[in-house]
Amino acid sequence: MNPEGFLEVITGPMFAGKTSELIKRIERQAYAKRRVALFKPSIDDRYSREEVVAHNGLRYKAYVVPTSTEGVSGIVKLTEREKLEVIGIDEVQFFPMEIVQALNELADRGVYVIASGLNLDFRGEPFPVMKELLVRADSVVYLTAVCTVCGRPATRSQRLIDGKPAPRDSPVIMVGGKESYEARCRLHHEVP
């Protein structure tokens, strides 16, 4: 096993700065002249089709991959073919469970893997992929946002429909930004 292999997970709610942190870490590695690549799920086209873009406007060119077993396989193949030393995956919670084993194996082979994703869905339930990645990570960066109701640290993502909390039976996956989500603390997170 290569001693440089490392699996780092950046997690937290919406608007906590996860994508900004991911981009900063990838940029630092690129500056150090390491072979890097950033990957994003094809379902996330909020700000750009071919870049990972944070809510604050920070952006970085990315490979767009489908959120499928084939997409996971594509990440591994490109990493091996290009002899990448560092890879970042944004919105990792959207990928199938196969991403966990793939990223773990890449880290075992010496790749510095940085995965960024939501801790909980809008109901306050953990994403299965994130649960598995977090327990396998060598390092976890847990970020909080600011509750839009009271200003305390926010650990949850509140989905809104017409300005009101989304009902529990809403679809779990819905890509959106400030028009659909707010950061909330435990006290002010609502799931009717």
PDB file of N, CA and C in Angstrom, residues 68-151:
ATOM      1  N   SER A  68     -24.256   6.511 -11.669  1.00  0.00           N
ATOM      2  CA  SER A  68     -24.550   5.098 -11.916  1.00  0.00           C
ATOM      3  C   SER A  68     -23.279   4.294 -11.681  1.00  0.00           C
ATOM      4  N   THR A  69     -23.433   2.977 -11.741  1.00  0.00           N
ATOM      5  CA  THR A  69     -22.269   2.094 -11.626  1.00  0.00           C
ATOM      6  C   THR A  69     -21.257   2.413 -12.725  1.00  0.00           C
ATOM      7  N   GLU A  70     -21.755   2.733 -13.924  1.00  0.00           N
ATOM      8  CA  GLU A  70     -20.867   3.088 -15.038  1.00  0.00           C
ATOM      9  C   GLU A  70     -20.106   4.376 -14.733  1.00  0.00           C
ATOM     10  N   GLY A  71     -20.767   5.330 -14.091  1.00  0.00           N
ATOM     11  CA  GLY A  71     -20.109   6.574 -13.715  1.00  0.00           C
ATOM     12  C   GLY A  71     -18.989   6.335 -12.712  1.00  0.00           C
ATOM     13  N   VAL A  72     -19.251   5.478 -11.724  1.00  0.00           N
ATOM     14  CA  VAL A  72     -18.233   5.132 -10.731  1.00  0.00           C
ATOM     15  C   VAL A  72     -17.050   4.465 -11.417  1.00  0.00           C
ATOM     16  N   SER A  73     -17.350   3.541 -12.311  1.00  0.00           N
ATOM     17  CA  SER A  73     -16.300   2.849 -13.069  1.00  0.00           C
ATOM     18  C   SER A  73     -15.487   3.837 -13.903  1.00  0.00           C
ATOM     19  N   GLY A  74     -16.161   4.837 -14.457  1.00  0.00           N
ATOM     20  CA  GLY A  74     -15.477   5.866 -15.243  1.00  0.00           C
ATOM     21  C   GLY A  74     -14.495   6.676 -14.405  1.00  0.00           C
ATOM     22  N   ILE A  75     -14.860   6.983 -13.160  1.00  0.00           N
ATOM     23  CA  ILE A  75     -13.961   7.709 -12.259  1.00  0.00           C
ATOM     24  C   ILE A  75     -12.693   6.890 -12.027  1.00  0.00           C
ATOM     25  N   VAL A  76     -12.879   5.606 -11.744  1.00  0.00           N
ATOM     26  CA  VAL A  76     -11.728   4.728 -11.474  1.00  0.00           C
ATOM     27  C   VAL A  76     -10.840   4.612 -12.709  1.00  0.00           C
ATOM     28  N   LYS A  77     -11.448   4.368 -13.876  1.00  0.00           N
ATOM     29  CA  LYS A  77     -10.672   4.198 -15.117  1.00  0.00           C
ATOM     30  C   LYS A  77      -9.886   5.456 -15.467  1.00  0.00           C
ATOM     31  N   LEU A  78     -10.516   6.614 -15.355  1.00  0.00           N
ATOM     32  CA  LEU A  78      -9.825   7.861 -15.683  1.00  0.00           C
ATOM     33  C   LEU A  78      -8.688   8.121 -14.690  1.00  0.00           C
ATOM     34  N   THR A  79      -8.922   7.837 -13.422  1.00  0.00           N
ATOM     35  CA  THR A  79      -7.886   8.018 -12.396  1.00  0.00           C
ATOM     36  C   THR A  79      -6.675   7.148 -12.708  1.00  0.00           C
ATOM     37  N   GLU A  80      -6.926   5.903 -13.090  1.00  0.00           N
ATOM     38  CA  GLU A  80      -5.827   4.985 -13.420  1.00  0.00           C
ATOM     39  C   GLU A  80      -5.141   5.373 -14.729  1.00  0.00           C
ATOM     40  N   ARG A  81      -5.934   5.672 -15.765  1.00  0.00           N
ATOM     41  CA  ARG A  81      -5.377   5.995 -17.083  1.00  0.00           C
ATOM     42  C   ARG A  81      -4.506   7.248 -17.039  1.00  0.00           C
ATOM     43  N   GLU A  82      -4.980   8.267 -16.318  1.00  0.00           N
ATOM     44  CA  GLU A  82      -4.254   9.542 -16.251  1.00  0.00           C
ATOM     45  C   GLU A  82      -3.219   9.572 -15.125  1.00  0.00           C
ATOM     46  N   LYS A  83      -3.116   8.450 -14.382  1.00  0.00           N
ATOM     47  CA  LYS A  83      -2.185   8.367 -13.238  1.00  0.00           C
ATOM     48  C   LYS A  83      -2.378   9.549 -12.283  1.00  0.00           C
ATOM     49  N   LEU A  84      -3.660   9.811 -11.966  1.00  0.00           N
ATOM     50  CA  LEU A  84      -3.993  10.928 -11.091  1.00  0.00           C
ATOM     51  C   LEU A  84      -3.504  10.648  -9.671  1.00  0.00           C
ATOM     52  N   GLU A  85      -3.006  11.672  -9.038  1.00  0.00           N
ATOM     53  CA  GLU A  85      -2.519  11.561  -7.658  1.00  0.00           C
ATOM     54  C   GLU A  85      -3.571  12.031  -6.650  1.00  0.00           C
ATOM     55  N   VAL A  86      -4.431  12.954  -7.101  1.00  0.00           N
ATOM     56  CA  VAL A  86      -5.457  13.528  -6.231  1.00  0.00           C
ATOM     57  C   VAL A  86      -6.753  13.636  -7.020  1.00  0.00           C
ATOM     58  N   ILE A  87      -7.847  13.143  -6.432  1.00  0.00           N
ATOM     59  CA  ILE A  87      -9.155  13.326  -7.073  1.00  0.00           C
ATOM     60  C   ILE A  87     -10.134  13.886  -6.052  1.00  0.00           C
ATOM     61  N   GLY A  88     -11.055  14.692  -6.560  1.00  0.00           N
ATOM     62  CA  GLY A  88     -12.144  15.216  -5.743  1.00  0.00           C
ATOM     63  C   GLY A  88     -13.463  14.809  -6.359  1.00  0.00           C
ATOM     64  N   ILE A  89     -14.424  14.491  -5.516  1.00  0.00           N
ATOM     65  CA  ILE A  89     -15.766  14.139  -5.981  1.00  0.00           C
ATOM     66  C   ILE A  89     -16.737  15.036  -5.247  1.00  0.00           C
ATOM     67  N   ASP A  90     -17.498  15.842  -5.983  1.00  0.00           N
ATOM     68  CA  ASP A  90     -18.491  16.720  -5.379  1.00  0.00           C
ATOM     69  C   ASP A  90     -19.839  16.013  -5.361  1.00  0.00           C
ATOM     70  N   GLU A  91     -20.660  16.341  -4.374  1.00  0.00           N
ATOM     71  CA  GLU A  91     -22.016  15.785  -4.236  1.00  0.00           C
ATOM     72  C   GLU A  91     -21.990  14.256  -4.287  1.00  0.00           C
ATOM     73  N   VAL A  92     -21.078  13.672  -3.546  1.00  0.00           N
ATOM     74  CA  VAL A  92     -20.865  12.223  -3.565  1.00  0.00           C
ATOM     75  C   VAL A  92     -22.112  11.449  -3.116  1.00  0.00           C
ATOM     76  N   GLN A  93     -22.992  12.088  -2.351  1.00  0.00           N
ATOM     77  CA  GLN A  93     -24.192  11.399  -1.865  1.00  0.00           C
ATOM     78  C   GLN A  93     -25.127  10.971  -2.999  1.00  0.00           C
ATOM     79  N   PHE A  94     -24.972  11.562  -4.189  1.00  0.00           N
ATOM     80  CA  PHE A  94     -25.834  11.212  -5.320  1.00  0.00           C
ATOM     81  C   PHE A  94     -25.399   9.935  -6.038  1.00  0.00           C
ATOM     82  N   PHE A  95     -24.200   9.447  -5.758  1.00  0.00           N
ATOM     83  CA  PHE A  95     -23.689   8.258  -6.443  1.00  0.00           C
ATOM     84  C   PHE A  95     -24.203   6.978  -5.783  1.00  0.00           C
ATOM     85  N   PRO A  96     -24.181   5.863  -6.538  1.00  0.00           N
ATOM     86  CA  PRO A  96     -24.612   4.590  -5.938  1.00  0.00           C
ATOM     87  C   PRO A  96     -23.584   4.091  -4.930  1.00  0.00           C
ATOM     88  N   MET A  97     -23.972   3.121  -4.138  1.00  0.00           N
ATOM     89  CA  MET A  97     -23.134   2.597  -3.056  1.00  0.00           C
ATOM     90  C   MET A  97     -21.774   2.108  -3.556  1.00  0.00           C
ATOM     91  N   GLU A  98     -21.641   1.734  -4.817  1.00  0.00           N
ATOM     92  CA  GLU A  98     -20.363   1.274  -5.369  1.00  0.00           C
ATOM     93  C   GLU A  98     -19.261   2.321  -5.252  1.00  0.00           C
ATOM     94  N   ILE A  99     -19.647   3.594  -5.123  1.00  0.00           N
ATOM     95  CA  ILE A  99     -18.644   4.656  -5.003  1.00  0.00           C
ATOM     96  C   ILE A  99     -17.803   4.466  -3.745  1.00  0.00           C
ATOM     97  N   VAL A 100     -18.383   3.914  -2.690  1.00  0.00           N
ATOM     98  CA  VAL A 100     -17.667   3.758  -1.418  1.00  0.00           C
ATOM     99  C   VAL A 100     -16.473   2.824  -1.597  1.00  0.00           C
ATOM    100  N   GLN A 101     -16.712   1.653  -2.163  1.00  0.00           N
ATOM    101  CA  GLN A 101     -15.626   0.693  -2.373  1.00  0.00           C
ATOM    102  C   GLN A 101     -14.601   1.242  -3.359  1.00  0.00           C
ATOM    103  N   ALA A 102     -15.075   1.892  -4.419  1.00  0.00           N
ATOM    104  CA  ALA A 102     -14.162   2.430  -5.438  1.00  0.00           C
ATOM    105  C   ALA A 102     -13.217   3.467  -4.839  1.00  0.00           C
ATOM    106  N   LEU A 103     -13.743   4.397  -4.069  1.00  0.00           N
ATOM    107  CA  LEU A 103     -12.899   5.446  -3.483  1.00  0.00           C
ATOM    108  C   LEU A 103     -11.968   4.875  -2.426  1.00  0.00           C
ATOM    109  N   ASN A 104     -12.462   3.924  -1.660  1.00  0.00           N
ATOM    110  CA  ASN A 104     -11.639   3.267  -0.647  1.00  0.00           C
ATOM    111  C   ASN A 104     -10.461   2.543  -1.315  1.00  0.00           C
ATOM    112  N   GLU A 105     -10.723   1.828  -2.407  1.00  0.00           N
ATOM    113  CA  GLU A 105      -9.663   1.097  -3.119  1.00  0.00           C
ATOM    114  C   GLU A 105      -8.663   2.055  -3.767  1.00  0.00           C
ATOM    115  N   LEU A 106      -9.150   3.175  -4.310  1.00  0.00           N
ATOM    116  CA  LEU A 106      -8.221   4.157  -4.892  1.00  0.00           C
ATOM    117  C   LEU A 106      -7.292   4.709  -3.810  1.00  0.00           C
ATOM    118  N   ALA A 107      -7.837   4.990  -2.640  1.00  0.00           N
ATOM    119  CA  ALA A 107      -6.998   5.465  -1.530  1.00  0.00           C
ATOM    120  C   ALA A 107      -5.982   4.394  -1.141  1.00  0.00           C
ATOM    121  N   ASP A 108      -6.419   3.132  -1.114  1.00  0.00           N
ATOM    122  CA  ASP A 108      -5.496   2.025  -0.797  1.00  0.00           C
ATOM    123  C   ASP A 108      -4.352   1.947  -1.804  1.00  0.00           C
ATOM    124  N   ARG A 109      -4.612   2.383  -3.053  1.00  0.00           N
ATOM    125  CA  ARG A 109      -3.587   2.332  -4.104  1.00  0.00           C
ATOM    126  C   ARG A 109      -2.741   3.599  -4.176  1.00  0.00           C
ATOM    127  N   GLY A 110      -2.928   4.506  -3.209  1.00  0.00           N
ATOM    128  CA  GLY A 110      -2.057   5.671  -3.145  1.00  0.00           C
ATOM    129  C   GLY A 110      -2.645   6.974  -3.617  1.00  0.00           C
ATOM    130  N   VAL A 111      -3.917   6.993  -3.984  1.00  0.00           N
ATOM    131  CA  VAL A 111      -4.551   8.231  -4.443  1.00  0.00           C
ATOM    132  C   VAL A 111      -5.073   9.000  -3.229  1.00  0.00           C
ATOM    133  N   TYR A 112      -4.873  10.309  -3.247  1.00  0.00           N
ATOM    134  CA  TYR A 112      -5.469  11.182  -2.233  1.00  0.00           C
ATOM    135  C   TYR A 112      -6.874  11.500  -2.733  1.00  0.00           C
ATOM    136  N   VAL A 113      -7.890  10.963  -2.052  1.00  0.00           N
ATOM    137  CA  VAL A 113      -9.288  11.102  -2.458  1.00  0.00           C
ATOM    138  C   VAL A 113      -9.976  12.080  -1.510  1.00  0.00           C
ATOM    139  N   ILE A 114     -10.634  13.090  -2.091  1.00  0.00           N
ATOM    140  CA  ILE A 114     -11.404  14.046  -1.307  1.00  0.00           C
ATOM    141  C   ILE A 114     -12.847  13.987  -1.804  1.00  0.00           C
ATOM    142  N   ALA A 115     -13.751  13.540  -0.953  1.00  0.00           N
ATOM    143  CA  ALA A 115     -15.164  13.423  -1.313  1.00  0.00           C
ATOM    144  C   ALA A 115     -15.975  14.412  -0.493  1.00  0.00           C
ATOM    145  N   SER A 116     -16.853  15.135  -1.170  1.00  0.00           N
ATOM    146  CA  SER A 116     -17.671  16.142  -0.508  1.00  0.00           C
ATOM    147  C   SER A 116     -19.140  15.799  -0.714  1.00  0.00           C
ATOM    148  N   GLY A 117     -19.923  15.881   0.377  1.00  0.00           N
ATOM    149  CA  GLY A 117     -21.348  15.591   0.231  1.00  0.00           C
ATOM    150  C   GLY A 117     -22.160  15.953   1.454  1.00  0.00           C
ATOM    151  N   LEU A 118     -23.462  15.986   1.257  1.00  0.00           N
ATOM    152  CA  LEU A 118     -24.397  16.300   2.333  1.00  0.00           C
ATOM    153  C   LEU A 118     -24.381  15.233   3.415  1.00  0.00           C
ATOM    154  N   ASN A 119     -24.478  15.664   4.648  1.00  0.00           N
ATOM    155  CA  ASN A 119     -24.558  14.728   5.773  1.00  0.00           C
ATOM    156  C   ASN A 119     -25.927  14.063   5.843  1.00  0.00           C
ATOM    157  N   LEU A 120     -26.998  14.862   5.696  1.00  0.00           N
ATOM    158  CA  LEU A 120     -28.365  14.386   5.874  1.00  0.00           C
ATOM    159  C   LEU A 120     -29.248  14.835   4.720  1.00  0.00           C
ATOM    160  N   ASP A 121     -30.293  14.060   4.430  1.00  0.00           N
ATOM    161  CA  ASP A 121     -31.271  14.499   3.441  1.00  0.00           C
ATOM    162  C   ASP A 121     -32.204  15.533   4.089  1.00  0.00           C
ATOM    163  N   PHE A 122     -33.180  16.036   3.354  1.00  0.00           N
ATOM    164  CA  PHE A 122     -34.043  17.106   3.871  1.00  0.00           C
ATOM    165  C   PHE A 122     -34.894  16.656   5.057  1.00  0.00           C
ATOM    166  N   ARG A 123     -35.041  15.346   5.229  1.00  0.00           N
ATOM    167  CA  ARG A 123     -35.812  14.818   6.359  1.00  0.00           C
ATOM    168  C   ARG A 123     -34.974  14.708   7.635  1.00  0.00           C
ATOM    169  N   GLY A 124     -33.657  14.894   7.490  1.00  0.00           N
ATOM    170  CA  GLY A 124     -32.761  14.718   8.631  1.00  0.00           C
ATOM    171  C   GLY A 124     -32.245  13.303   8.740  1.00  0.00           C
ATOM    172  N   GLU A 125     -32.387  12.517   7.666  1.00  0.00           N
ATOM    173  CA  GLU A 125     -31.911  11.128   7.628  1.00  0.00           C
ATOM    174  C   GLU A 125     -30.569  11.082   6.903  1.00  0.00           C
ATOM    175  N   PRO A 126     -29.632  10.243   7.367  1.00  0.00           N
ATOM    176  CA  PRO A 126     -28.331  10.159   6.692  1.00  0.00           C
ATOM    177  C   PRO A 126     -28.452   9.535   5.300  1.00  0.00           C
ATOM    178  N   PHE A 127     -27.670  10.065   4.379  1.00  0.00           N
ATOM    179  CA  PHE A 127     -27.552   9.431   3.065  1.00  0.00           C
ATOM    180  C   PHE A 127     -26.740   8.153   3.252  1.00  0.00           C
ATOM    181  N   PRO A 128     -27.211   7.000   2.753  1.00  0.00           N
ATOM    182  CA  PRO A 128     -26.483   5.736   2.938  1.00  0.00           C
ATOM    183  C   PRO A 128     -25.028   5.794   2.475  1.00  0.00           C
ATOM    184  N   VAL A 129     -24.762   6.413   1.340  1.00  0.00           N
ATOM    185  CA  VAL A 129     -23.389   6.522   0.829  1.00  0.00           C
ATOM    186  C   VAL A 129     -22.519   7.285   1.817  1.00  0.00           C
ATOM    187  N   MET A 130     -23.038   8.373   2.366  1.00  0.00           N
ATOM    188  CA  MET A 130     -22.249   9.177   3.300  1.00  0.00           C
ATOM    189  C   MET A 130     -21.961   8.402   4.582  1.00  0.00           C
ATOM    190  N   LYS A 131     -22.954   7.663   5.090  1.00  0.00           N
ATOM    191  CA  LYS A 131     -22.725   6.863   6.305  1.00  0.00           C
ATOM    192  C   LYS A 131     -21.548   5.926   6.108  1.00  0.00           C
ATOM    193  N   GLU A 132     -21.504   5.250   4.962  1.00  0.00           N
ATOM    194  CA  GLU A 132     -20.442   4.280   4.683  1.00  0.00           C
ATOM    195  C   GLU A 132     -19.097   4.961   4.454  1.00  0.00           C
ATOM    196  N   LEU A 133     -19.108   6.095   3.746  1.00  0.00           N
ATOM    197  CA  LEU A 133     -17.843   6.805   3.490  1.00  0.00           C
ATOM    198  C   LEU A 133     -17.254   7.365   4.785  1.00  0.00           C
ATOM    199  N   LEU A 134     -18.100   7.920   5.627  1.00  0.00           N
ATOM    200  CA  LEU A 134     -17.617   8.550   6.859  1.00  0.00           C
ATOM    201  C   LEU A 134     -16.891   7.568   7.767  1.00  0.00           C
ATOM    202  N   VAL A 135     -17.385   6.337   7.852  1.00  0.00           N
ATOM    203  CA  VAL A 135     -16.729   5.378   8.752  1.00  0.00           C
ATOM    204  C   VAL A 135     -15.441   4.822   8.155  1.00  0.00           C
ATOM    205  N   ARG A 136     -15.226   4.998   6.854  1.00  0.00           N
ATOM    206  CA  ARG A 136     -14.007   4.518   6.198  1.00  0.00           C
ATOM    207  C   ARG A 136     -12.972   5.620   6.001  1.00  0.00           C
ATOM    208  N   ALA A 137     -13.357   6.856   6.251  1.00  0.00           N
ATOM    209  CA  ALA A 137     -12.491   8.003   5.989  1.00  0.00           C
ATOM    210  C   ALA A 137     -11.300   8.046   6.940  1.00  0.00           C
ATOM    211  N   ASP A 138     -10.167   8.503   6.411  1.00  0.00           N
ATOM    212  CA  ASP A 138      -8.992   8.766   7.231  1.00  0.00           C
ATOM    213  C   ASP A 138      -9.140  10.104   7.942  1.00  0.00           C
ATOM    214  N   SER A 139      -9.929  10.993   7.347  1.00  0.00           N
ATOM    215  CA  SER A 139     -10.152  12.316   7.917  1.00  0.00           C
ATOM    216  C   SER A 139     -11.560  12.763   7.544  1.00  0.00           C
ATOM    217  N   VAL A 140     -12.250  13.389   8.507  1.00  0.00           N
ATOM    218  CA  VAL A 140     -13.579  13.936   8.257  1.00  0.00           C
ATOM    219  C   VAL A 140     -13.561  15.414   8.620  1.00  0.00           C
ATOM    220  N   VAL A 141     -13.998  16.228   7.683  1.00  0.00           N
ATOM    221  CA  VAL A 141     -14.146  17.654   7.914  1.00  0.00           C
ATOM    222  C   VAL A 141     -15.652  17.905   7.998  1.00  0.00           C
ATOM    223  N   TYR A 142     -16.128  18.236   9.185  1.00  0.00           N
ATOM    224  CA  TYR A 142     -17.560  18.461   9.383  1.00  0.00           C
ATOM    225  C   TYR A 142     -17.807  19.958   9.474  1.00  0.00           C
ATOM    226  N   LEU A 143     -18.494  20.500   8.475  1.00  0.00           N
ATOM    227  CA  LEU A 143     -18.769  21.936   8.432  1.00  0.00           C
ATOM    228  C   LEU A 143     -20.213  22.210   8.838  1.00  0.00           C
ATOM    229  N   THR A 144     -20.450  23.368   9.430  1.00  0.00           N
ATOM    230  CA  THR A 144     -21.810  23.789   9.733  1.00  0.00           C
ATOM    231  C   THR A 144     -22.087  25.080   8.974  1.00  0.00           C
ATOM    232  N   ALA A 145     -23.359  25.346   8.787  1.00  0.00           N
ATOM    233  CA  ALA A 145     -23.793  26.595   8.173  1.00  0.00           C
ATOM    234  C   ALA A 145     -24.358  27.476   9.287  1.00  0.00           C
ATOM    235  N   VAL A 146     -25.123  28.481   8.909  1.00  0.00           N
ATOM    236  CA  VAL A 146     -25.767  29.357   9.879  1.00  0.00           C
ATOM    237  C   VAL A 146     -27.272  29.212   9.699  1.00  0.00           C
ATOM    238  N   CYS A 147     -27.989  28.931  10.773  1.00  0.00           N
ATOM    239  CA  CYS A 147     -29.436  28.773  10.714  1.00  0.00           C
ATOM    240  C   CYS A 147     -30.075  30.072  10.237  1.00  0.00           C
ATOM    241  N   THR A 148     -30.914  29.978   9.213  1.00  0.00           N
ATOM    242  CA  THR A 148     -31.560  31.168   8.651  1.00  0.00           C
ATOM    243  C   THR A 148     -32.649  31.719   9.566  1.00  0.00           C
ATOM    244  N   VAL A 149     -33.054  30.933  10.579  1.00  0.00           N
ATOM    245  CA  VAL A 149     -34.093  31.384  11.510  1.00  0.00           C
ATOM    246  C   VAL A 149     -33.496  32.091  12.722  1.00  0.00           C
ATOM    247  N   CYS A 150     -32.456  31.478  13.342  1.00  0.00           N
ATOM    248  CA  CYS A 150     -31.952  32.017  14.610  1.00  0.00           C
ATOM    249  C   CYS A 150     -30.471  32.398  14.609  1.00  0.00           C
ATOM    250  N   GLY A 151     -29.723  32.006  13.576  1.00  0.00           N
ATOM    251  CA  GLY A 151     -28.309  32.360  13.507  1.00  0.00           C
ATOM    252  C   GLY A 151     -27.375  31.401  14.213  1.00  0.00           C
TER     253      GLY A 151
END
